Amino acid sequence: MKLFQTVFAGILMTTGWAQAATIVDTGMPDTRGDNLGFSTSFATEAVQFTIDSVVTITSIQSVFSHAHTFITPTDVVMHGGIAANDSSSGNDLPGTMLLESAFTVSQGTTPDWYGPSGLSWTLDPGTYWATFWLNPASCSNCGVASYINPPTSLPSAGGTSAATGIPHDWAPVADSWGLRVTAVPVPAAVWLFATGLLGLVGMAGRKKI
């Protein structure tokens, strides 16, 4: 009974540690670019970040607003690693697209943190891109649908913009949109730690005998 109580308490402790925490937070930007979806300007933005342990991403947010008559769903795309370097601009390129989730920012919202939550994206240690881009399947009204495929070149931080008719002229802009990433340790890691406690308790019991 004492052995069970000890291990159960250890599992409760590790479960308590597995709380959602913000692992990336660039802070609220001082300025912002044009509204996401405006037909003559902003098309996508991305921020590069690095994690040093296995985590499950639960939410990703950036700073958005909508002030125009049309609303379009926005996709958050997670890219793994860095594929190459764009020799013409010196910017890194995002690696393989790993995961994707759509969300919508309602018309008339003021600049604030928005993005999908309730995610369960497990990532190994490494460098990743969180990319926000307009969903072309629902963008018939916005005027840039044919130019908002996943970008070929992005800066490692801040925002990127593309004028209508220039599909891949991605360049850093002065305005910053910010990034927040919330994650928890993967359940498997927590369970392994708990079973490790069981092994330690068993060893202690044998020594006591």
Coordinates of C-alpha atoms in Angstrom, one line a residue:
M1 CA 0.0 0.0 0.0
K2 CA 2.8 2.4 0.9
L3 CA 4.5 1.6 -2.4
F4 CA 1.3 2.4 -4.3
Q5 CA 0.7 5.6 -2.4
T6 CA 4.3 6.8 -3.1
V7 CA 4.2 6.0 -6.8
F8 CA 0.7 7.5 -7.1
A9 CA 1.8 10.7 -5.4
G10 CA 4.8 10.8 -7.8
I11 CA 2.5 10.6 -10.8
L12 CA 0.3 13.3 -9.4
M13 CA 3.4 15.5 -9.0
T14 CA 4.6 15.0 -12.6
T15 CA 1.0 15.6 -13.8
G16 CA 1.1 18.8 -12.0
W17 CA 4.3 19.8 -13.7
A18 CA 2.7 19.1 -17.1
Q19 CA 0.9 22.4 -17.3
A20 CA 0.7 24.6 -20.3
A21 CA 3.4 27.3 -20.4
T22 CA 4.4 30.0 -22.9
I23 CA 7.6 28.9 -24.5
V24 CA 7.9 31.7 -27.1
D25 CA 6.7 35.2 -26.4
T26 CA 8.0 38.1 -28.5
G27 CA 5.7 40.5 -26.6
M28 CA 3.0 42.8 -28.0
P29 CA 4.4 44.6 -31.0
D30 CA 4.6 48.4 -30.9
T31 CA 3.3 48.7 -34.5
R32 CA 1.5 46.5 -37.0
G33 CA 1.3 46.2 -40.8
D34 CA -1.9 46.3 -42.9
N35 CA -4.8 44.0 -42.0
L36 CA -4.3 40.4 -43.0
G37 CA -6.5 39.9 -46.0
F38 CA -6.2 43.4 -47.5
S39 CA -6.0 42.8 -51.3
T40 CA -3.0 45.1 -51.9
S41 CA -0.7 44.3 -49.0
F42 CA -0.1 41.9 -46.2
A43 CA -0.3 38.2 -47.2
T44 CA 1.7 36.2 -44.7
E45 CA 4.0 36.3 -41.7
A46 CA 6.3 33.9 -40.0
V47 CA 8.6 33.7 -36.9
Q48 CA 11.4 31.2 -36.4
F49 CA 11.9 29.6 -33.0
T50 CA 13.9 26.9 -31.3
I51 CA 12.9 24.4 -28.6
D52 CA 15.3 22.2 -26.6
S53 CA 13.0 19.5 -25.4
V54 CA 10.0 17.4 -26.6
V55 CA 6.8 19.4 -26.2
T56 CA 3.2 19.4 -27.3
I57 CA 2.1 22.7 -28.8
T58 CA -1.3 23.7 -27.5
S59 CA -1.7 27.2 -29.0
I60 CA -0.1 29.6 -31.5
Q61 CA -1.0 33.2 -31.6
S62 CA 0.1 36.3 -33.5
V63 CA -1.3 39.9 -33.5
F64 CA -4.0 40.5 -36.0
S65 CA -7.0 42.7 -36.8
H66 CA -9.7 42.9 -39.5
A67 CA -11.2 46.2 -40.6
H68 CA -12.4 45.3 -44.1
T69 CA -15.6 44.0 -45.5
F70 CA -14.4 40.6 -46.4
I71 CA -13.2 38.0 -44.0
T72 CA -11.0 35.0 -44.8
P73 CA -9.9 32.0 -42.8
T74 CA -6.2 32.1 -41.9
D75 CA -4.0 29.0 -41.7
V76 CA -1.2 28.5 -39.2
V77 CA 1.4 26.2 -40.7
M78 CA 4.2 24.6 -38.8
H79 CA 7.5 24.1 -40.7
G80 CA 10.2 21.9 -39.4
G81 CA 13.8 23.0 -39.6
I82 CA 15.5 25.2 -42.2
A83 CA 15.7 23.9 -45.7
A84 CA 18.3 26.3 -47.2
N85 CA 19.3 29.9 -47.4
D86 CA 18.0 32.3 -50.1
S87 CA 21.2 33.6 -51.6
S88 CA 19.4 36.6 -53.2
S89 CA 18.0 37.9 -49.9
G90 CA 20.2 36.2 -47.3
N91 CA 17.0 34.9 -45.6
D92 CA 16.6 31.4 -44.3
L93 CA 13.9 29.2 -45.9
P94 CA 11.4 27.2 -43.9
G95 CA 11.7 23.5 -44.0
T96 CA 9.0 20.8 -44.7
M97 CA 5.5 21.7 -43.8
L98 CA 4.6 19.5 -40.8
L99 CA 1.2 20.6 -39.5
E100 CA -1.6 23.0 -40.3
S101 CA -4.6 24.5 -38.5
A102 CA -7.1 27.1 -39.6
F103 CA -8.8 29.9 -37.6
T104 CA -10.8 33.1 -38.4
V105 CA -10.4 36.6 -37.1
S106 CA -13.7 38.3 -37.0
Q107 CA -14.4 41.6 -38.8
G108 CA -14.0 44.7 -36.7
T109 CA -11.5 43.3 -34.2
T110 CA -8.8 45.5 -32.8
P111 CA -5.2 44.4 -32.9
D112 CA -4.7 41.6 -30.3
W113 CA -3.5 38.1 -30.0
Y114 CA -5.4 35.5 -32.1
G115 CA -4.7 32.0 -33.2
P116 CA -5.8 28.4 -32.9
S117 CA -5.9 26.7 -29.5
G118 CA -6.6 23.1 -28.4
L119 CA -3.7 21.9 -30.6
S120 CA -1.9 18.7 -29.9
W121 CA 1.2 19.1 -32.1
T122 CA 4.1 17.2 -30.6
L123 CA 7.5 18.5 -31.7
D124 CA 11.0 17.1 -31.1
P125 CA 13.8 19.5 -30.1
G126 CA 14.8 21.6 -33.1
T127 CA 14.2 24.8 -35.0
Y128 CA 10.7 25.5 -36.5
W129 CA 8.7 28.1 -38.3
A130 CA 5.2 29.2 -37.3
T131 CA 3.8 30.7 -40.5
F132 CA 0.4 32.5 -40.8
W133 CA -1.0 32.7 -44.3
L134 CA -4.4 33.3 -46.0
N135 CA -6.4 30.2 -46.8
P136 CA -6.6 30.2 -50.7
A137 CA -9.6 27.9 -50.7
S138 CA -11.7 30.6 -49.0
C139 CA -10.1 33.7 -50.4
S140 CA -12.0 34.3 -53.6
N141 CA -12.9 37.8 -52.4
C142 CA -9.6 39.1 -51.2
G143 CA -7.8 39.6 -54.5
V144 CA -4.5 37.8 -53.6
A145 CA -5.7 34.2 -53.7
S146 CA -3.3 33.2 -56.4
Y147 CA -0.3 34.6 -54.6
I148 CA -0.7 33.2 -51.1
N149 CA 0.7 29.7 -51.4
P150 CA 3.2 28.8 -48.6
P151 CA 6.0 31.3 -49.1
T152 CA 9.3 30.3 -50.6
S153 CA 11.4 32.8 -48.5
L154 CA 10.8 34.3 -45.1
P155 CA 12.9 36.3 -42.6
S156 CA 13.8 34.6 -39.4
A157 CA 11.7 37.0 -37.3
G158 CA 9.0 39.7 -37.7
G159 CA 6.6 40.0 -40.6
T160 CA 6.7 39.6 -44.4
S161 CA 4.7 41.3 -47.0
A162 CA 3.9 40.9 -50.7
A163 CA 2.1 43.3 -53.1
T164 CA -0.6 42.0 -55.3
G165 CA 0.9 40.5 -58.4
I166 CA 4.3 39.7 -56.8
P167 CA 3.8 36.2 -55.4
H168 CA 7.3 35.6 -54.0
D169 CA 8.7 39.0 -53.1
W170 CA 8.8 38.2 -49.4
A171 CA 10.9 40.7 -47.5
P172 CA 11.1 41.9 -43.9
V173 CA 8.9 44.9 -42.9
A174 CA 9.4 47.4 -40.2
D175 CA 6.1 46.4 -38.5
S176 CA 6.2 43.5 -36.1
W177 CA 3.3 41.1 -35.5
G178 CA 4.6 39.1 -32.6
L179 CA 4.4 35.4 -31.7
R180 CA 3.2 33.4 -28.7
V181 CA 3.6 29.7 -28.5
T182 CA 2.1 27.7 -25.6
A183 CA 3.1 24.1 -24.9
V184 CA 3.3 21.3 -22.4
P185 CA 5.7 18.4 -21.9
V186 CA 4.6 15.3 -23.9
P187 CA 2.5 12.9 -21.8
A188 CA 4.9 10.1 -22.7
A189 CA 7.8 12.0 -21.1
V190 CA 5.7 12.5 -17.9
W191 CA 4.8 8.8 -17.8
L192 CA 8.4 7.7 -18.2
F193 CA 9.4 10.0 -15.3
A194 CA 6.6 8.4 -13.2
T195 CA 7.7 4.9 -14.0
G196 CA 11.2 5.9 -13.2
L197 CA 9.9 6.8 -9.7
L198 CA 8.4 3.3 -9.5
G199 CA 11.8 1.8 -10.3
L200 CA 13.5 3.9 -7.6
V201 CA 10.9 3.0 -5.0
G202 CA 11.4 -0.7 -5.9
M203 CA 15.1 -0.4 -5.5
A204 CA 14.7 1.3 -2.2
G205 CA 12.4 -1.5 -1.1
R206 CA 14.9 -4.2 -2.0
K207 CA 17.6 -2.4 -0.2
K208 CA 15.4 -2.2 2.9
I209 CA 14.8 -5.9 2.8

